PDB file of C-alpha atoms in Angstrom:
ATOM      1  CA  MET A   1     -35.535  38.006  86.579  1.00  0.00           C
ATOM      2  CA  ILE A   2     -31.806  38.528  86.443  1.00  0.00           C
ATOM      3  CA  SER A   3     -30.584  42.056  86.997  1.00  0.00           C
ATOM      4  CA  PHE A   4     -27.981  43.099  84.390  1.00  0.00           C
ATOM      5  CA  LYS A   5     -25.923  46.260  84.060  1.00  0.00           C
ATOM      6  CA  VAL A   6     -26.775  47.620  80.652  1.00  0.00           C
ATOM      7  CA  LEU A   7     -25.656  50.852  79.110  1.00  0.00           C
ATOM      8  CA  SER A   8     -28.975  52.504  78.348  1.00  0.00           C
ATOM      9  CA  SER A   9     -27.699  54.267  75.263  1.00  0.00           C
ATOM     10  CA  LEU A  10     -26.344  51.010  73.799  1.00  0.00           C
ATOM     11  CA  LYS A  11     -29.579  49.211  74.619  1.00  0.00           C
ATOM     12  CA  SER A  12     -31.821  51.828  73.008  1.00  0.00           C
ATOM     13  CA  MET A  13     -29.587  51.999  69.961  1.00  0.00           C
ATOM     14  CA  LEU A  14     -29.658  48.208  69.678  1.00  0.00           C
ATOM     15  CA  VAL A  15     -33.427  47.948  70.123  1.00  0.00           C
ATOM     16  CA  THR A  16     -33.960  50.634  67.491  1.00  0.00           C
ATOM     17  CA  SER A  17     -31.516  48.960  65.116  1.00  0.00           C
ATOM     18  CA  VAL A  18     -33.186  45.582  65.527  1.00  0.00           C
ATOM     19  CA  LEU A  19     -36.308  47.028  63.938  1.00  0.00           C
ATOM     20  CA  VAL A  20     -34.428  47.958  60.770  1.00  0.00           C
ATOM     21  CA  LEU A  21     -33.929  45.307  58.087  1.00  0.00           C
ATOM     22  CA  PHE A  22     -30.730  45.647  56.069  1.00  0.00           C
ATOM     23  CA  LEU A  23     -30.250  42.245  54.511  1.00  0.00           C
ATOM     24  CA  ALA A  24     -28.274  43.716  51.661  1.00  0.00           C
ATOM     25  CA  ALA A  25     -25.276  43.604  54.001  1.00  0.00           C
ATOM     26  CA  CYS A  26     -25.530  39.829  53.961  1.00  0.00           C
ATOM     27  CA  GLY A  27     -26.574  39.447  50.348  1.00  0.00           C
ATOM     28  CA  ALA A  28     -29.525  37.405  51.536  1.00  0.00           C
ATOM     29  CA  GLN A  29     -33.239  37.579  50.998  1.00  0.00           C
ATOM     30  CA  ALA A  30     -35.554  38.438  53.871  1.00  0.00           C
ATOM     31  CA  HIS A  31     -37.205  35.529  55.627  1.00  0.00           C
ATOM     32  CA  ASN A  32     -39.959  36.966  57.765  1.00  0.00           C
ATOM     33  CA  HIS A  33     -41.254  34.561  60.398  1.00  0.00           C
ATOM     34  CA  GLY A  34     -44.309  35.921  62.146  1.00  0.00           C
ATOM     35  CA  GLY A  35     -42.880  39.438  62.344  1.00  0.00           C
ATOM     36  CA  LYS A  36     -39.535  38.338  63.831  1.00  0.00           C
ATOM     37  CA  GLN A  37     -36.279  38.458  61.942  1.00  0.00           C
ATOM     38  CA  ASN A  38     -33.798  35.593  62.060  1.00  0.00           C
ATOM     39  CA  ILE A  39     -30.395  35.915  63.735  1.00  0.00           C
ATOM     40  CA  VAL A  40     -28.587  37.005  60.561  1.00  0.00           C
ATOM     41  CA  GLU A  41     -31.237  39.578  59.692  1.00  0.00           C
ATOM     42  CA  ILE A  42     -30.978  41.149  63.143  1.00  0.00           C
ATOM     43  CA  ALA A  43     -27.169  41.275  63.004  1.00  0.00           C
ATOM     44  CA  ALA A  44     -27.161  42.640  59.449  1.00  0.00           C
ATOM     45  CA  GLY A  45     -29.598  45.370  60.460  1.00  0.00           C
ATOM     46  CA  ASN A  46     -27.332  46.680  63.210  1.00  0.00           C
ATOM     47  CA  PRO A  47     -24.188  48.642  62.279  1.00  0.00           C
ATOM     48  CA  ASP A  48     -22.564  47.563  65.583  1.00  0.00           C
ATOM     49  CA  PHE A  49     -22.365  44.018  64.171  1.00  0.00           C
ATOM     50  CA  SER A  50     -20.800  44.804  60.765  1.00  0.00           C
ATOM     51  CA  THR A  51     -17.566  42.970  61.621  1.00  0.00           C
ATOM     52  CA  LEU A  52     -19.523  39.954  62.870  1.00  0.00           C
ATOM     53  CA  VAL A  53     -21.631  39.926  59.703  1.00  0.00           C
ATOM     54  CA  ALA A  54     -18.492  40.115  57.526  1.00  0.00           C
ATOM     55  CA  ALA A  55     -16.994  37.220  59.485  1.00  0.00           C
ATOM     56  CA  VAL A  56     -20.172  35.113  59.208  1.00  0.00           C
ATOM     57  CA  LYS A  57     -20.170  35.708  55.439  1.00  0.00           C
ATOM     58  CA  ALA A  58     -16.452  34.852  55.099  1.00  0.00           C
ATOM     59  CA  ALA A  59     -16.988  31.658  57.118  1.00  0.00           C
ATOM     60  CA  GLY A  60     -19.933  30.592  54.942  1.00  0.00           C
ATOM     61  CA  LEU A  61     -22.272  30.450  57.940  1.00  0.00           C
ATOM     62  CA  VAL A  62     -25.053  32.781  56.710  1.00  0.00           C
ATOM     63  CA  GLU A  63     -27.405  29.995  55.591  1.00  0.00           C
ATOM     64  CA  THR A  64     -26.777  27.977  58.754  1.00  0.00           C
ATOM     65  CA  LEU A  65     -27.600  30.920  61.029  1.00  0.00           C
ATOM     66  CA  GLN A  66     -30.702  31.662  58.962  1.00  0.00           C
ATOM     67  CA  GLY A  67     -31.826  28.044  59.450  1.00  0.00           C
ATOM     68  CA  PRO A  68     -34.525  26.870  61.833  1.00  0.00           C
ATOM     69  CA  GLY A  69     -32.239  26.508  64.857  1.00  0.00           C
ATOM     70  CA  PRO A  70     -32.909  27.310  67.560  1.00  0.00           C
ATOM     71  CA  PHE A  71     -29.554  28.910  68.299  1.00  0.00           C
ATOM     72  CA  THR A  72     -28.223  31.039  71.119  1.00  0.00           C
ATOM     73  CA  VAL A  73     -25.624  33.451  69.762  1.00  0.00           C
ATOM     74  CA  PHE A  74     -23.186  35.399  71.911  1.00  0.00           C
ATOM     75  CA  ALA A  75     -22.636  38.262  69.471  1.00  0.00           C
ATOM     76  CA  PRO A  76     -19.485  40.365  69.776  1.00  0.00           C
ATOM     77  CA  THR A  77     -19.799  44.007  68.705  1.00  0.00           C
ATOM     78  CA  ASN A  78     -17.377  45.823  66.410  1.00  0.00           C
ATOM     79  CA  GLU A  79     -15.726  47.212  69.573  1.00  0.00           C
ATOM     80  CA  ALA A  80     -15.239  43.638  70.813  1.00  0.00           C
ATOM     81  CA  PHE A  81     -13.473  42.690  67.568  1.00  0.00           C
ATOM     82  CA  ALA A  82     -11.367  45.868  67.828  1.00  0.00           C
ATOM     83  CA  LYS A  83      -9.932  44.563  71.144  1.00  0.00           C
ATOM     84  CA  LEU A  84      -8.189  41.728  69.279  1.00  0.00           C
ATOM     85  CA  PRO A  85      -4.515  42.245  68.376  1.00  0.00           C
ATOM     86  CA  ALA A  86      -3.949  44.401  65.285  1.00  0.00           C
ATOM     87  CA  GLY A  87      -4.401  42.467  62.047  1.00  0.00           C
ATOM     88  CA  THR A  88      -6.244  39.527  63.641  1.00  0.00           C
ATOM     89  CA  VAL A  89      -9.632  40.203  62.045  1.00  0.00           C
ATOM     90  CA  GLU A  90      -8.121  40.856  58.633  1.00  0.00           C
ATOM     91  CA  SER A  91      -6.131  37.624  58.875  1.00  0.00           C
ATOM     92  CA  LEU A  92      -9.159  35.569  59.944  1.00  0.00           C
ATOM     93  CA  LEU A  93     -11.208  36.887  57.014  1.00  0.00           C
ATOM     94  CA  LYS A  94      -8.722  35.481  54.478  1.00  0.00           C
ATOM     95  CA  PRO A  95      -9.950  32.338  52.647  1.00  0.00           C
ATOM     96  CA  GLU A  96      -6.950  30.302  53.831  1.00  0.00           C
ATOM     97  CA  ASN A  97      -8.006  30.880  57.470  1.00  0.00           C
ATOM     98  CA  LYS A  98     -11.659  29.890  56.992  1.00  0.00           C
ATOM     99  CA  ASN A  99     -11.439  26.810  59.254  1.00  0.00           C
ATOM    100  CA  GLN A 100     -10.043  28.871  62.130  1.00  0.00           C
ATOM    101  CA  LEU A 101     -12.727  31.525  61.595  1.00  0.00           C
ATOM    102  CA  VAL A 102     -15.485  28.890  61.560  1.00  0.00           C
ATOM    103  CA  ALA A 103     -14.126  27.429  64.824  1.00  0.00           C
ATOM    104  CA  ILE A 104     -14.135  30.850  66.518  1.00  0.00           C
ATOM    105  CA  LEU A 105     -17.602  31.819  65.279  1.00  0.00           C
ATOM    106  CA  THR A 106     -19.222  28.468  66.138  1.00  0.00           C
ATOM    107  CA  TYR A 107     -17.696  28.812  69.627  1.00  0.00           C
ATOM    108  CA  HIS A 108     -20.047  31.798  70.009  1.00  0.00           C
ATOM    109  CA  VAL A 109     -23.128  29.630  69.297  1.00  0.00           C
ATOM    110  CA  VAL A 110     -24.923  27.265  71.667  1.00  0.00           C
ATOM    111  CA  PRO A 111     -27.589  24.901  70.324  1.00  0.00           C
ATOM    112  CA  GLY A 112     -31.069  25.683  71.629  1.00  0.00           C
ATOM    113  CA  LYS A 113     -32.625  28.869  72.893  1.00  0.00           C
ATOM    114  CA  VAL A 114     -31.026  29.896  76.193  1.00  0.00           C
ATOM    115  CA  MET A 115     -32.675  32.987  77.627  1.00  0.00           C
ATOM    116  CA  ALA A 116     -31.037  35.129  80.323  1.00  0.00           C
ATOM    117  CA  SER A 117     -33.329  33.661  82.978  1.00  0.00           C
ATOM    118  CA  ASP A 118     -32.015  30.176  82.109  1.00  0.00           C
ATOM    119  CA  VAL A 119     -28.375  31.104  82.744  1.00  0.00           C
ATOM    120  CA  VAL A 120     -28.633  31.409  86.545  1.00  0.00           C
ATOM    121  CA  GLY A 121     -28.192  27.690  87.155  1.00  0.00           C
ATOM    122  CA  LEU A 122     -25.537  27.091  84.488  1.00  0.00           C
ATOM    123  CA  SER A 123     -21.761  27.051  84.918  1.00  0.00           C
ATOM    124  CA  GLU A 124     -20.986  26.013  81.336  1.00  0.00           C
ATOM    125  CA  ALA A 125     -22.595  25.293  77.989  1.00  0.00           C
ATOM    126  CA  LYS A 126     -21.469  23.174  75.046  1.00  0.00           C
ATOM    127  CA  THR A 127     -21.024  25.191  71.863  1.00  0.00           C
ATOM    128  CA  VAL A 128     -21.671  24.241  68.243  1.00  0.00           C
ATOM    129  CA  GLN A 129     -17.858  24.232  67.847  1.00  0.00           C
ATOM    130  CA  GLY A 130     -17.719  21.341  70.352  1.00  0.00           C
ATOM    131  CA  SER A 131     -15.960  22.995  73.297  1.00  0.00           C
ATOM    132  CA  LYS A 132     -17.659  24.346  76.389  1.00  0.00           C
ATOM    133  CA  VAL A 133     -17.907  28.013  77.368  1.00  0.00           C
ATOM    134  CA  LYS A 134     -17.690  28.940  81.034  1.00  0.00           C
ATOM    135  CA  ILE A 135     -20.648  30.851  82.446  1.00  0.00           C
ATOM    136  CA  ASP A 136     -20.337  33.006  85.553  1.00  0.00           C
ATOM    137  CA  SER A 137     -23.454  34.794  86.768  1.00  0.00           C
ATOM    138  CA  SER A 138     -22.114  35.868  90.174  1.00  0.00           C
ATOM    139  CA  LYS A 139     -21.532  39.514  89.116  1.00  0.00           C
ATOM    140  CA  GLY A 140     -23.580  40.169  86.010  1.00  0.00           C
ATOM    141  CA  VAL A 141     -23.027  37.466  83.396  1.00  0.00           C
ATOM    142  CA  LYS A 142     -19.700  36.471  81.861  1.00  0.00           C
ATOM    143  CA  ILE A 143     -19.200  34.014  79.038  1.00  0.00           C
ATOM    144  CA  ASP A 144     -15.533  33.007  79.308  1.00  0.00           C
ATOM    145  CA  ASN A 145     -13.797  36.425  79.443  1.00  0.00           C
ATOM    146  CA  ALA A 146     -16.666  38.411  77.876  1.00  0.00           C
ATOM    147  CA  ASN A 147     -19.326  40.404  79.680  1.00  0.00           C
ATOM    148  CA  VAL A 148     -22.890  40.030  78.463  1.00  0.00           C
ATOM    149  CA  VAL A 149     -24.038  43.622  77.930  1.00  0.00           C
ATOM    150  CA  VAL A 150     -27.464  43.102  76.309  1.00  0.00           C
ATOM    151  CA  THR A 151     -29.635  40.011  76.712  1.00  0.00           C
ATOM    152  CA  ASP A 152     -32.603  38.271  75.146  1.00  0.00           C
ATOM    153  CA  ILE A 153     -32.794  39.760  71.653  1.00  0.00           C
ATOM    154  CA  GLU A 154     -35.313  37.280  70.344  1.00  0.00           C
ATOM    155  CA  ALA A 155     -35.116  36.087  66.758  1.00  0.00           C
ATOM    156  CA  SER A 156     -37.362  33.755  64.817  1.00  0.00           C
ATOM    157  CA  ASN A 157     -34.727  31.035  65.129  1.00  0.00           C
ATOM    158  CA  GLY A 158     -33.231  31.687  68.557  1.00  0.00           C
ATOM    159  CA  VAL A 159     -31.838  34.439  70.736  1.00  0.00           C
ATOM    160  CA  ILE A 160     -28.878  36.831  70.712  1.00  0.00           C
ATOM    161  CA  HIS A 161     -26.933  38.036  73.731  1.00  0.00           C
ATOM    162  CA  VAL A 162     -24.479  40.870  73.026  1.00  0.00           C
ATOM    163  CA  ILE A 163     -20.960  40.469  74.447  1.00  0.00           C
ATOM    164  CA  ASP A 164     -18.104  42.953  74.812  1.00  0.00           C
ATOM    165  CA  SER A 165     -15.215  40.657  73.815  1.00  0.00           C
ATOM    166  CA  VAL A 166     -14.565  37.957  71.253  1.00  0.00           C
ATOM    167  CA  ILE A 167     -14.285  34.567  72.950  1.00  0.00           C
ATOM    168  CA  ILE A 168     -11.680  32.138  71.623  1.00  0.00           C
ATOM    169  CA  PRO A 169     -11.802  28.346  72.043  1.00  0.00           C
ATOM    170  CA  GLN A 170      -8.833  26.892  73.966  1.00  0.00           C
TER     171      GLN A 170
END
């Protein structure tokens, strides 16, 4: 098993939040699959992902990410979005920038279910957006410029890995 540096307080808060279902934030109905929530339900139930959920809604990707998948999502926290230059998030959420927002969000998604233990032998992965993300597992795990801070949050339709920065396709 891969050893990862994880802030214990963030991990316990995330694990606790995963158990709470707040689909109202997405305006979607619950789809319970054998006791596991889908990717959107997990994100919507965690206040640390409110910016991500708003972006997924603005991009029109809620139904896709509630679909059967499987998907691997590298989910940036609100703090990750806050690292972007001032006004970036607000600009991306505007309807006229939907295509750019979709490109950025789908760059955070890899088809299939890639667990942390699968990453060791990978140096890159093709995203739903079409570009490849770089993977470096020499010192923890980095996806492009983002550190993976929490791994293997299993959903009914894939897995979420929490990252500390928004990754942008080149």
